[in-house]
Coordinates of C-alpha atoms and ligand atoms in Angstrom, one line a residue:
X1 CA -22.9 36.9 -5.3
X2 CA -22.0 35.0 -7.9
X3 CA -24.3 31.9 -8.4
X4 CA -23.8 28.6 -9.0
X5 CA -26.4 27.3 -11.7
X6 CA -24.7 24.1 -13.0
X7 CA -25.1 21.0 -10.7
X8 CA -21.5 19.4 -10.7
X9 CA -19.9 16.5 -8.8
X10 CA -18.8 17.3 -5.3
X11 CA -15.3 17.0 -6.6
X12 CA -15.2 20.1 -8.7
X13 CA -15.5 22.3 -5.6
X14 CA -13.4 20.3 -3.4
X15 CA -9.8 20.6 -2.1
X16 CA -7.8 17.7 -1.6
X17 CA -5.0 17.0 0.8
X18 CA -2.3 14.2 0.3
X19 CA -0.5 12.6 3.1
X20 CA 2.6 10.3 2.7
X21 CA 1.7 8.4 5.6
X22 CA 5.3 7.4 6.5
X23 CA 6.0 11.1 7.2
X24 CA 2.9 12.6 8.7
X25 CA 2.3 11.0 12.1
X26 CA 4.1 8.4 14.1
X27 CA 1.8 6.8 16.7
X28 CA 3.7 3.7 18.3
X29 CA 7.5 5.4 18.4
X30 CA 9.0 3.4 15.6
X31 CA 10.1 6.3 13.7
X32 CA 7.4 5.7 10.6
X33 CA 4.1 7.5 10.5
X34 CA 1.0 5.1 10.7
X35 CA -2.5 5.1 10.3
X36 CA -3.6 5.8 14.0
X37 CA -1.2 8.9 13.6
X38 CA -3.4 10.1 10.8
X39 CA -6.5 9.6 12.7
X40 CA -5.3 11.7 15.6
X41 CA -4.6 14.5 13.4
X42 CA -8.0 14.4 11.5
X43 CA -9.2 17.9 13.3
X44 CA -6.1 19.6 12.0
X45 CA -7.4 18.6 8.4
X46 CA -10.9 19.6 9.2
X47 CA -9.3 23.0 10.5
X48 CA -7.8 23.3 7.0
X49 CA -11.2 23.0 5.4
X50 CA -10.2 20.3 3.3
X51 CA -12.6 17.9 1.6
X52 CA -10.8 14.9 0.4
X53 CA -7.7 13.0 1.8
X54 CA -5.7 11.2 -0.8
X55 CA -3.6 8.6 1.2
X56 CA -0.2 7.6 -0.4
X57 CA -0.1 3.7 -0.2
X58 CA -0.4 1.9 3.1
X59 CA -1.0 -1.7 1.9
X60 CA 1.4 -4.8 2.5
X61 CA 4.6 -4.2 0.9
X62 CA 8.2 -4.8 1.1
X63 CA 8.7 -1.1 0.8
X64 CA 11.4 -0.8 -2.2
X65 CA 9.4 2.2 -3.4
X66 CA 7.7 3.1 0.2
X67 CA 4.7 1.4 -0.7
X68 CA 4.5 1.8 -4.5
X69 CA 5.4 -1.9 -4.6
X70 CA 2.3 -4.0 -3.2
X71 CA 2.4 -7.5 -2.1
X72 CA -1.1 -7.6 -1.0
X73 CA -3.9 -5.4 -1.9
X74 CA -6.3 -6.2 0.7
X75 CA -4.0 -5.9 3.4
X76 CA -2.7 -2.8 5.5
X77 CA 1.3 -3.2 6.1
X78 CA 1.9 -3.7 9.8
X79 CA 4.1 -0.8 9.7
X80 CA 1.3 1.6 9.1
X81 CA -1.4 -0.4 11.4
X82 CA -4.5 -2.8 11.1
X83 CA -7.6 -3.1 9.1
X84 CA -9.4 -1.7 12.5
X85 CA -7.2 0.9 12.3
X86 CA -7.9 1.8 8.6
X87 CA -11.6 1.5 9.5
X88 CA -11.5 4.3 12.3
X89 CA -9.4 6.4 10.1
X90 CA -12.5 6.0 7.5
X91 CA -14.9 6.5 10.1
X92 CA -13.3 9.6 11.5
X93 CA -12.6 11.3 8.3
X94 CA -16.2 10.6 7.2
X95 CA -17.4 12.3 10.5
X96 CA -15.6 15.5 10.0
X97 CA -17.0 15.6 6.3
X98 CA -13.8 14.5 4.6
X99 CA -13.7 11.6 1.6
X100 CA -11.1 9.3 1.5
X101 CA -9.4 8.7 -1.8
X102 CA -6.9 5.4 -2.1
X103 CA -3.7 5.3 -4.0
X104 CA -4.4 2.5 -6.6
X105 CA -0.9 1.0 -8.0
X106 CA -1.9 -1.3 -10.7
X107 CA 0.5 -0.5 -13.4
X108 CA 2.7 -2.9 -11.5
X109 CA 2.9 -5.0 -8.2
X110 CA 6.0 -6.0 -5.9
X111 CA 7.9 -9.1 -6.9
X112 CA 6.6 -10.4 -3.8
X113 CA 3.1 -10.5 -4.7
X114 CA 1.9 -14.0 -4.8
X115 CA 0.6 -13.2 -8.4
X116 CA 4.3 -12.4 -9.6
X117 CA 5.4 -15.4 -7.5
X118 CA 3.0 -17.7 -9.6
X119 CA 3.7 -16.0 -12.8
X120 CA 7.3 -17.1 -12.6
X121 CA 6.3 -20.7 -13.2
X122 CA 5.8 -20.7 -17.3
X123 CA 3.1 -23.3 -16.7
X124 CA 0.8 -21.5 -14.3
X125 CA -2.3 -19.9 -15.6
X126 CA -0.8 -16.9 -14.2
X127 CA 2.4 -16.7 -16.1
X128 CA 0.6 -14.3 -18.5
X129 CA -0.3 -11.9 -15.7
X130 CA 3.3 -10.1 -16.0
X131 CA 5.0 -9.6 -19.2
X132 CA 7.8 -12.3 -20.1
X133 CA 10.2 -12.1 -23.1
X134 CA 12.9 -14.4 -24.3
X135 CA 16.6 -13.4 -24.2
X136 CA 17.7 -11.6 -27.8
X137 CA 18.9 -14.4 -29.7
X138 CA 22.5 -14.1 -30.9
X139 CA 23.4 -11.4 -28.5
X140 CA 26.4 -11.9 -26.5
X141 CA 25.9 -11.7 -22.8
X142 CA 27.6 -9.1 -20.9
X143 CA 28.7 -7.1 -24.1
X144 CA 26.8 -4.1 -23.1
X145 CA 27.4 -4.7 -19.4
X146 CA 27.3 -1.5 -17.2
X147 CA 28.7 -3.0 -14.0
X148 CA 26.2 -5.7 -13.5
X149 CA 23.1 -4.0 -14.6
X150 CA 22.8 -5.0 -18.3
X151 CA 23.5 -8.8 -19.6
X152 CA 23.7 -8.0 -23.1
X153 CA 20.9 -10.1 -24.0
X154 CA 17.6 -8.1 -22.9
X155 CA 14.7 -8.1 -25.6
X156 CA 16.0 -4.3 -26.1
X157 CA 17.7 -1.3 -24.6
X158 CA 14.9 0.6 -23.1
X159 CA 16.0 2.2 -19.7
X160 CA 13.7 2.2 -16.5
X161 CA 12.2 5.2 -15.0
X162 CA 14.7 4.7 -12.2
X163 CA 17.8 3.7 -14.2
X164 CA 18.9 0.5 -15.7
X165 CA 17.3 -2.0 -17.9
X166 CA 13.3 -2.3 -17.9
X167 CA 14.0 -6.0 -18.2
X168 CA 15.1 -8.5 -15.4
X169 CA 16.2 -12.0 -16.1
X170 CA 14.7 -14.5 -13.7
X171 CA 16.4 -17.8 -13.1
X172 CA 12.8 -19.6 -12.4
X173 CA 11.0 -18.5 -15.4
X174 CA 14.4 -18.4 -17.7
X175 CA 13.2 -15.5 -19.2
X176 CA 13.2 -11.7 -18.8
X177 CA 10.2 -9.6 -16.9
X178 CA 9.4 -6.1 -17.7
X179 CA 9.4 -3.6 -15.4
X180 CA 9.1 0.0 -16.0
X181 CA 10.4 1.2 -12.4
X182 CA 12.5 -1.0 -10.0
X183 CA 13.2 -4.7 -10.8
X184 CA 11.1 -5.3 -7.7
X185 CA 8.1 -3.5 -9.4
X186 CA 7.2 -6.0 -12.3
X187 CA 4.9 -4.4 -14.5
X188 CA 1.3 -6.3 -15.2
X189 CA -0.3 -7.5 -18.2
X190 CA -3.2 -6.0 -18.7
X191 CA -3.9 -8.0 -22.0
X192 CA -4.8 -10.5 -19.5
X193 CA -8.7 -10.3 -18.9
X194 CA -8.9 -12.6 -15.8
X195 CA -6.1 -10.1 -14.3
X196 CA -8.4 -7.2 -15.1
X197 CA -11.3 -8.8 -13.6
X198 CA -9.2 -9.4 -10.4
X199 CA -8.1 -5.8 -10.2
X200 CA -11.8 -4.7 -10.7
X201 CA -13.0 -6.9 -7.9
X202 CA -10.4 -5.5 -5.6
X203 CA -11.1 -2.0 -6.3
X204 CA -14.6 -2.7 -5.7
X205 CA -14.0 -4.4 -2.3
X206 CA -12.3 -1.0 -1.2
X207 CA -15.2 0.9 -2.4
X208 CA -17.4 -1.3 -0.1
X209 CA -15.1 -0.4 2.7
X210 CA -16.3 3.3 2.2
X211 CA -13.5 4.2 0.4
X212 CA -14.5 7.3 -1.9
X213 CA -12.3 6.8 -4.9
X214 CA -8.9 6.3 -6.3
X215 CA -6.0 8.5 -7.3
X216 CA -4.5 6.0 -9.8
X217 CA -0.7 5.9 -10.1
X218 CA 1.2 6.0 -13.5
X219 CA -2.1 5.0 -15.0
X220 CA -1.4 6.3 -18.6
X221 CA 1.4 3.2 -18.9
X222 CA -1.2 0.6 -18.5
X223 CA -1.6 -0.4 -21.8
X224 CA 2.1 -1.1 -23.4
X225 CA 2.5 -0.1 -26.6
X226 CA 3.2 -2.6 -29.5
X227 CA 6.9 -1.5 -30.3
X228 CA 7.9 -1.7 -26.9
X229 CA 8.9 -5.3 -27.8
X230 CA 11.2 -4.6 -30.9
X231 CA 14.7 -4.7 -30.4
X232 CA 16.4 -1.2 -29.8
X233 CA 16.4 1.7 -27.7
X234 CA 13.5 3.2 -26.2
X235 CA 12.1 5.6 -24.0
X236 CA 9.1 5.5 -21.5
X237 CA 7.8 8.6 -23.0
X238 CA 6.8 6.5 -26.1
X239 CA 5.0 4.3 -24.0
X240 CA 2.5 6.2 -22.6
X241 CA -1.0 6.0 -23.8
X242 CA -1.0 2.9 -25.7
X243 CA -3.3 1.2 -28.1
X244 CA -5.9 -0.1 -25.3
X245 CA -5.4 2.4 -22.5
X246 CA -8.8 4.1 -23.1
X247 CA -10.8 0.8 -23.4
X248 CA -9.2 -0.1 -20.2
X249 CA -10.6 2.9 -18.4
X250 CA -14.1 2.7 -20.1
X251 CA -14.0 -0.9 -19.1
X252 CA -12.8 -0.3 -15.6
X253 CA -15.5 2.5 -14.9
X254 CA -18.4 0.2 -16.3
X255 CA -17.0 -3.1 -14.0
X256 CA -16.3 -0.7 -11.0
X257 CA -17.9 2.8 -10.6
X258 CA -21.0 1.8 -12.5
X259 CA -21.7 -0.8 -10.0
X260 CA -22.8 1.6 -7.3
X261 CA -25.3 4.1 -9.1
X262 CA -26.1 5.8 -6.1
X263 CA -22.6 7.0 -5.0
X264 CA -20.1 9.7 -6.8
X265 CA -16.8 8.5 -6.7
X266 CA -13.8 10.5 -7.5
X267 CA -11.0 9.5 -9.8
X268 CA -7.8 11.2 -10.7
X269 CA -5.1 9.6 -13.2
X270 CA -1.6 10.3 -12.7
X271 CA -0.8 10.7 -16.2
X272 CA 2.9 11.8 -17.3
X273 CA 3.0 12.7 -20.9
X274 CA -0.4 13.9 -20.9
X275 CA -1.2 16.8 -23.3
X276 CA -4.4 18.9 -22.9
X277 CA -6.0 17.0 -25.7
X278 CA -5.5 13.9 -24.3
X279 CA -6.6 15.2 -20.9
X280 CA -10.0 16.2 -22.2
X281 CA -10.3 12.7 -24.0
X282 CA -9.9 11.1 -20.4
X283 CA -11.7 13.4 -18.2
X284 CA -14.6 14.5 -20.7
X285 CA -17.7 13.2 -18.5
X286 CA -19.4 11.7 -21.5
X287 CA -16.7 9.2 -22.2
X288 CA -16.9 7.5 -18.6
X289 CA -12.9 7.3 -18.1
X290 CA -11.7 9.6 -15.1
X291 CA -12.7 12.7 -13.2
X292 CA -9.5 14.6 -13.5
X293 CA -5.6 14.1 -14.3
X294 CA -2.5 14.9 -12.8
X295 CA -0.5 16.3 -15.7
X296 CA 3.5 17.3 -15.7
X297 CA 4.1 19.6 -18.2
X298 CA 4.3 22.4 -15.6
X299 CA 6.7 20.3 -13.4
X300 CA 9.6 20.0 -16.0
X301 CA 9.8 23.7 -17.0
X302 CA 12.8 24.1 -15.0
X303 CA 14.6 21.0 -16.1
X304 CA 17.4 21.1 -18.7
X305 CA 17.4 18.6 -21.3
X306 CA 14.5 16.3 -20.0
X307 CA 16.6 15.4 -16.8
X308 CA 14.6 15.7 -13.8
X309 CA 17.9 16.5 -11.9
X310 CA 19.7 18.7 -13.8
X311 CA 17.7 22.4 -13.3
X312 CA 17.9 25.9 -13.7
X313 CA 15.7 28.7 -12.2
X314 CA 12.0 28.6 -13.3
X315 CA 11.2 31.3 -16.2
X316 CA 8.0 32.3 -14.4
X317 CA 6.3 33.2 -18.1
X318 CA 6.9 29.5 -18.9
X319 CA 4.8 28.8 -16.0
X320 CA 2.1 31.2 -16.6
X321 CA 1.8 30.2 -20.0
X322 CA 1.7 26.5 -19.4
X323 CA -1.2 26.9 -16.8
X324 CA -2.8 29.1 -18.9
X325 CA -3.2 27.0 -22.1
X326 CA -3.8 23.8 -19.8
X327 CA -6.7 25.8 -18.3
X328 CA -8.1 27.2 -21.3
X329 CA -8.0 23.8 -23.2
X330 CA -9.2 21.4 -20.6
X331 CA -11.7 24.1 -18.9
X332 CA -15.0 22.4 -18.5
X333 CA -14.8 19.9 -21.3
X334 CA -12.9 17.6 -18.6
X335 CA -11.2 18.6 -15.5
X336 CA -7.8 19.4 -14.4
X337 CA -6.0 18.9 -11.1
X338 CA -4.1 22.1 -9.5
X339 CA -0.7 21.1 -7.9
X340 CA 2.7 22.4 -7.2
X341 CA 4.0 19.6 -5.0
X342 CA 3.4 15.9 -3.9
X343 CA 5.6 13.3 -2.8
X344 CA 7.3 12.9 -6.0
X345 CA 8.2 16.8 -6.1
X346 CA 10.7 18.9 -4.0
X347 CA 9.1 21.5 -1.9
X348 CA 7.7 24.4 -4.2
X349 CA 9.0 27.4 -1.6
X350 CA 12.4 26.2 -2.2
X351 CA 12.2 25.4 -5.8
X352 CA 9.9 28.4 -7.1
X353 CA 9.8 30.9 -4.1
X354 CA 12.2 32.2 -1.7
X355 CA 12.5 30.2 1.6
X356 CA 15.4 32.4 2.7
X357 CA 13.9 36.2 2.7
X358 CA 10.2 35.6 1.7
X359 CA 9.1 32.2 3.0
X360 CA 5.5 33.5 4.0
X361 CA 4.9 35.9 0.9
X362 CA 6.5 33.4 -1.7
X363 CA 4.5 30.6 -0.3
X364 CA 1.1 32.3 0.0
X365 CA 1.8 33.9 -3.5
X366 CA 2.3 30.6 -5.4
X367 CA -0.5 29.1 -3.5
X368 CA -3.1 31.8 -4.5
X369 CA -2.1 32.0 -7.8
X370 CA -2.2 28.3 -8.3
X371 CA -5.6 28.2 -6.9
X372 CA -6.9 31.0 -8.9
X373 CA -6.8 28.5 -12.0
X374 CA -9.5 26.0 -13.1
X375 CA -9.4 22.8 -11.8
X376 CA -9.4 21.0 -8.1
X377 CA -6.5 22.1 -6.1
X378 CA -4.4 19.6 -4.2
X379 CA -2.4 20.4 -1.3
X380 CA 0.7 18.3 0.0
X381 CA 1.3 17.7 3.9
X382 CA 3.3 20.6 5.0
X383 CA 2.8 23.0 1.9
X384 CA 0.3 24.6 4.1
X385 CA 3.1 25.5 6.8
X386 CA 5.6 26.6 4.2
X387 CA 7.9 23.5 4.5
X388 CA 11.0 23.7 2.6
X389 CA 13.7 21.6 1.0
X390 CA 16.2 19.8 3.6
X391 CA 19.7 21.1 3.7
X392 CA 21.2 17.8 2.6
X393 CA 25.0 17.5 2.8
X394 CA 25.9 13.8 1.7
X395 CA 24.4 11.4 -0.9
X396 CA 24.2 8.8 2.3
X397 CA 21.3 10.9 3.7
X398 CA 19.0 9.9 1.1
X399 CA 16.5 7.1 1.2
X400 CA 14.9 7.6 -2.2
X401 CA 15.6 4.8 -4.8
X402 CA 15.3 7.1 -7.7
X403 CA 17.7 9.7 -6.1
X404 CA 20.1 6.9 -5.1
X405 CA 20.1 5.1 -8.4
X406 CA 20.3 8.4 -10.3
X407 CA 23.8 9.1 -8.2
X408 CA 24.8 5.6 -8.9
X409 CA 24.7 5.8 -12.6
X410 CA 25.9 9.4 -13.2
X411 CA 28.6 9.7 -10.3
X412 CA 29.6 6.2 -9.3
X413 CA 29.1 4.2 -12.7
X414 CA 29.4 7.2 -14.8
X415 CA 32.4 9.1 -13.6
X416 CA 30.5 12.4 -13.7
X417 CA 31.9 15.2 -11.7
X418 CA 29.9 14.8 -7.9
X419 CA 30.1 18.7 -7.7
X420 CA 28.1 19.3 -10.7
X421 CA 25.4 16.4 -10.0
X422 CA 24.9 17.3 -6.5
X423 CA 23.1 20.7 -6.7
X424 CA 20.3 19.2 -8.8
X425 CA 20.0 16.1 -6.7
X426 CA 19.7 18.0 -3.5
X427 CA 17.1 20.2 -5.0
X428 CA 15.0 17.8 -6.6
X429 CA 15.2 14.6 -4.5
X430 CA 11.7 13.2 -3.7
X431 CA 13.2 12.9 -0.4
X432 CA 12.4 16.8 0.1
X433 CA 9.0 16.1 0.2
X434 CA 9.0 13.2 2.8
X435 CA 11.1 14.6 5.7
X436 CA 8.9 14.5 8.6
X437 CA 5.5 16.8 9.1
X438 CA 6.6 19.6 11.4
X439 CA 3.9 19.6 14.2
X440 CA 5.5 21.2 17.0
X441 CA 8.9 22.6 18.4
X442 CA 9.0 19.2 20.8
X443 CA 11.7 16.8 19.7
X444 CA 11.2 15.5 16.3
X445 CA 8.9 18.0 15.3
X446 CA 6.4 15.9 17.3
X447 CA 6.5 13.4 14.4
X448 CA 7.5 10.7 16.4
X449 CA 9.4 9.6 19.8
X450 CA 11.3 7.3 18.1
X451 CA 14.0 7.8 15.6
X452 CA 12.5 9.4 12.6
X453 CA 13.0 7.0 9.2
X454 CA 14.2 10.4 7.4
X455 CA 15.8 13.4 9.3
X456 CA 13.4 16.3 10.3
X457 CA 14.3 19.7 9.1
X458 CA 16.3 21.4 11.3
X459 CA 14.0 24.5 11.2
X460 CA 11.2 22.8 13.0
X461 CA 11.4 24.5 16.2
X462 CA 10.2 27.9 14.4
X463 CA 8.4 26.4 11.5
X464 CA 5.7 24.0 12.8
X465 CA 1.8 23.6 12.8
X466 CA 1.5 24.8 16.5
X467 CA 3.0 27.9 15.6
X468 CA 0.7 28.6 12.8
X469 CA -3.0 27.0 13.3
X470 CA -5.1 29.9 14.8
X471 CA -2.1 32.4 14.2
X472 CA -3.2 35.5 12.1
X473 CA -0.7 36.1 9.4
X474 CA 0.7 32.3 9.1
X475 CA 0.7 30.5 5.9
X476 CA -1.8 28.1 7.5
X477 CA -4.4 30.7 8.1
X478 CA -3.5 32.0 4.7
X479 CA -4.3 28.5 3.4
X480 CA -7.7 27.8 5.5
X481 CA -9.2 31.4 4.1
X482 CA -8.1 30.5 0.5
X483 CA -9.7 27.2 0.6
X484 CA -12.8 28.5 2.5
X485 CA -13.1 31.1 -0.3
X486 CA -13.3 28.4 -3.0
X487 CA -16.8 27.2 -1.4
X488 CA -18.4 30.6 -1.4
X489 CA -17.1 32.0 -4.8
X490 CA -18.2 29.6 -7.5
X491 CA -16.2 31.9 -9.8
X492 CA -13.1 30.1 -8.7
X493 CA -14.7 27.0 -9.7
X494 CA -16.6 27.4 -12.8
X495 CA -15.6 31.1 -14.1
X496 CA -13.9 31.7 -17.8
X497 CA -10.5 32.2 -17.5
X498 CA -8.0 35.0 -19.1
X499 CA -4.3 35.6 -18.4
X500 CA -3.2 39.1 -18.7
X501 CA -0.4 38.4 -21.5
X502 CA 2.4 40.7 -22.1
X503 CA 2.8 41.9 -18.7
X504 CA 5.8 42.6 -16.8
X505 CA 7.9 39.2 -16.4
X506 CA 7.6 39.0 -12.6
X507 CA 3.7 40.1 -12.5
X508 CA 1.0 37.1 -12.6
X509 CA -2.4 38.5 -13.3
X510 CA -5.4 36.2 -14.2
X511 CA -8.8 36.9 -14.4
X512 CA -12.0 34.4 -13.8
X513 CA -15.5 35.6 -14.8
X514 CA -19.0 34.0 -14.0
X515 CA -21.9 36.2 -14.7
X516 CA -21.3 39.6 -13.7
X517 CA -18.7 38.5 -11.1
X518 CA -15.1 38.9 -12.1
X519 CA -12.2 37.8 -9.8
X520 CA -8.7 39.1 -10.5
X521 CA -5.7 37.4 -9.0
X522 CA -2.9 39.2 -9.1
X523 CA 0.7 38.7 -7.7
X524 CA 4.4 40.1 -7.7
X525 CA 6.3 36.7 -7.7
X526 CA 9.6 38.6 -7.2
X527 CA 11.4 40.4 -4.3
X528 CA 11.5 43.8 -6.2
X529 CA 8.3 45.8 -6.2
X530 CA 6.1 45.8 -9.1
X531 CA 3.9 49.2 -10.3
X532 CA 0.8 48.0 -12.1
X533 CA -2.9 49.8 -12.0
X534 CA -4.7 47.5 -9.7
X535 CA -8.2 47.1 -10.2
X536 CA -10.5 48.4 -7.7
X537 CA -12.7 46.0 -5.7
X538 CA -13.2 43.9 -2.8
X539 CA -10.1 42.3 -1.5
X540 CA -11.3 38.9 -0.6
X541 CA -7.6 37.4 -0.2
X542 CA -4.4 39.2 0.5
X543 CA -1.2 37.9 1.9
X544 CA 0.7 41.2 3.4
X545 CA -1.1 43.8 5.9
X546 CA -2.0 47.1 4.5
X547 CA 0.7 49.9 4.9
X548 CA 0.7 53.5 4.8
X549 CA 2.5 52.8 1.2
X550 CA -0.6 50.8 0.5
X551 CA -1.8 51.9 -2.5
X552 CA -4.1 54.9 -2.2
X553 CA -3.7 54.8 -5.9
X554 CA -3.7 51.1 -6.3
X555 CA -0.7 50.8 -8.2
X556 CA 2.0 49.0 -6.2
X557 CA 2.6 45.1 -5.3
X558 CA 4.9 44.5 -2.7
X559 CA 7.5 41.8 -2.8
X560 CA 5.7 38.7 -3.3
X561 CA 2.4 40.4 -2.6
X562 CA -0.8 38.5 -4.1
X563 CA -4.4 39.9 -4.0
X564 CA -7.5 38.2 -5.0
X565 CA -9.9 41.1 -5.9
X566 CA -13.8 40.7 -6.6
X567 CA -15.1 43.5 -8.9
X568 CA -18.7 42.9 -8.8
X569 CA -21.1 45.0 -6.5
X570 CA -21.6 42.9 -3.2
X571 CA -25.0 41.8 -2.2
X572 CA -26.3 40.4 0.9
X573 CA -24.7 37.4 2.2
X574 CA -20.9 38.5 1.1
Ligands
GLC613 C1 4.2 7.4 -9.2 C2 4.5 7.6 -7.8 C3 5.8 7.4 -7.2 C4 6.4 5.8 -7.7 C5 6.1 5.7 -9.2 C6 6.2 4.0 -9.3 O1 5.0 8.1 -9.9 O2 3.8 8.9 -7.7 O3 6.1 7.6 -6.0 O4 7.7 5.7 -7.4 O5 4.6 5.8 -9.5 O6 5.0 3.2 -8.6

């Protein structure tokens, strides 16, 4: 058996499961998921075998961005439950051996946060907790107006992540404030020492309640670049990793995590724009910043001209080489996360797989190839069932602010042809990930007895957890087995990585090696059979049953077939 020689923190051998609380399980019939609903489903998470739960925000919020706009960091939003409900969830998770990671949204707050309300008063000591600027002198108001979105004398012409200017005029302050996302999400001014101290204290209060770590929302944006305030156009891409970024992370580590010498926490930074070199800087343990990062390079390989909603079919070799480059350059020097889906991305089985003819095979092939890389795997709710994109028919069906704003800018204001814009919007909208979890074939898929806030996918009668848990040959059981294998085979966690280059484009073959153990993960990522000399060894994971055609000579992979093969002699205990 491959042996684990290095003592590593628990999160390296873990698999994380992400819950988007609005869409997971409603318990009170209001059509929105909640904390008691999640607690009810903890045994489901335990059955899947995940080690950590990342909970998207449940704090008090006006929900302009579904909780990523926080009005009170210490309160649970009544929509999701109470402090007691939260304590019950923590204790239920811990009693099942599952840790809890909270979403930390500290690049910005809600405009309803009392800090922002105070900040609007220029004489308040908290004025400086947000980023305020005077109008550009001499600029004629309304010259650059785009149907009311721009006044014309904004400090500059930078465009926000969710369309429109990054500046909004405030009548009380008589100044503009900065927001990289919606106007209801003003950016905090991390230059202010008192503000940072307040954030660290808030983090410690959550850790005191048993929370095991944080997923840090758009953390790479907290230190603003100096040219952000210059007159001119600019892109958020250049706003990442500002001059004091690493200093802030190190300070946070000292002020928050070092206060608990007996506990090992888990931190993952959402770091749009990160390169492997930057990822190593953030996650090299000796630098004491973060444990791992979410990077985005592999998430934009199918987009055209950097436009998220303008996509083409993924060219698989791009994905293979991108993940290989990240794995070899970050490796054990830092640590990476492995994901294909989350609450901001469409469903991978629809985006990269085949949700019409090969849902089971393509969902499992993608899962197994991703999990064979080096890093901590993240599974997003419903991925373990092969849930796919929703069949949207009209823009009115969307709830998501990013999707609606994009449509407004392109079609309603920009006059683009809706027929051209629609396919990308339907494929890429974040709402694809947010339709309710499909539990069973009862009404609303067992998600809610009320009216769900987003429609349930019509395929729920056949695609649901009840029809998969404990059922051999289901996507759930495949994921359960795959997650368990990670615990038994340290080669998956620590093994050196090699991508077999120059193979047929639809063949994906990687090799991990630890001591005398080699793990081959190989898959046919297409509907056409692939001929390949498959190595001999013990097949520890495979998504299709053996068949007569089954490789007496080991030279054929069926459509979307994946195998994990160990090529070491098997010893006792295997
Ligand atoms: C992150 C979140 C996303 C949110 C944005 C602003 O990217 O994942 O859901 O809209 O930050 O907080």
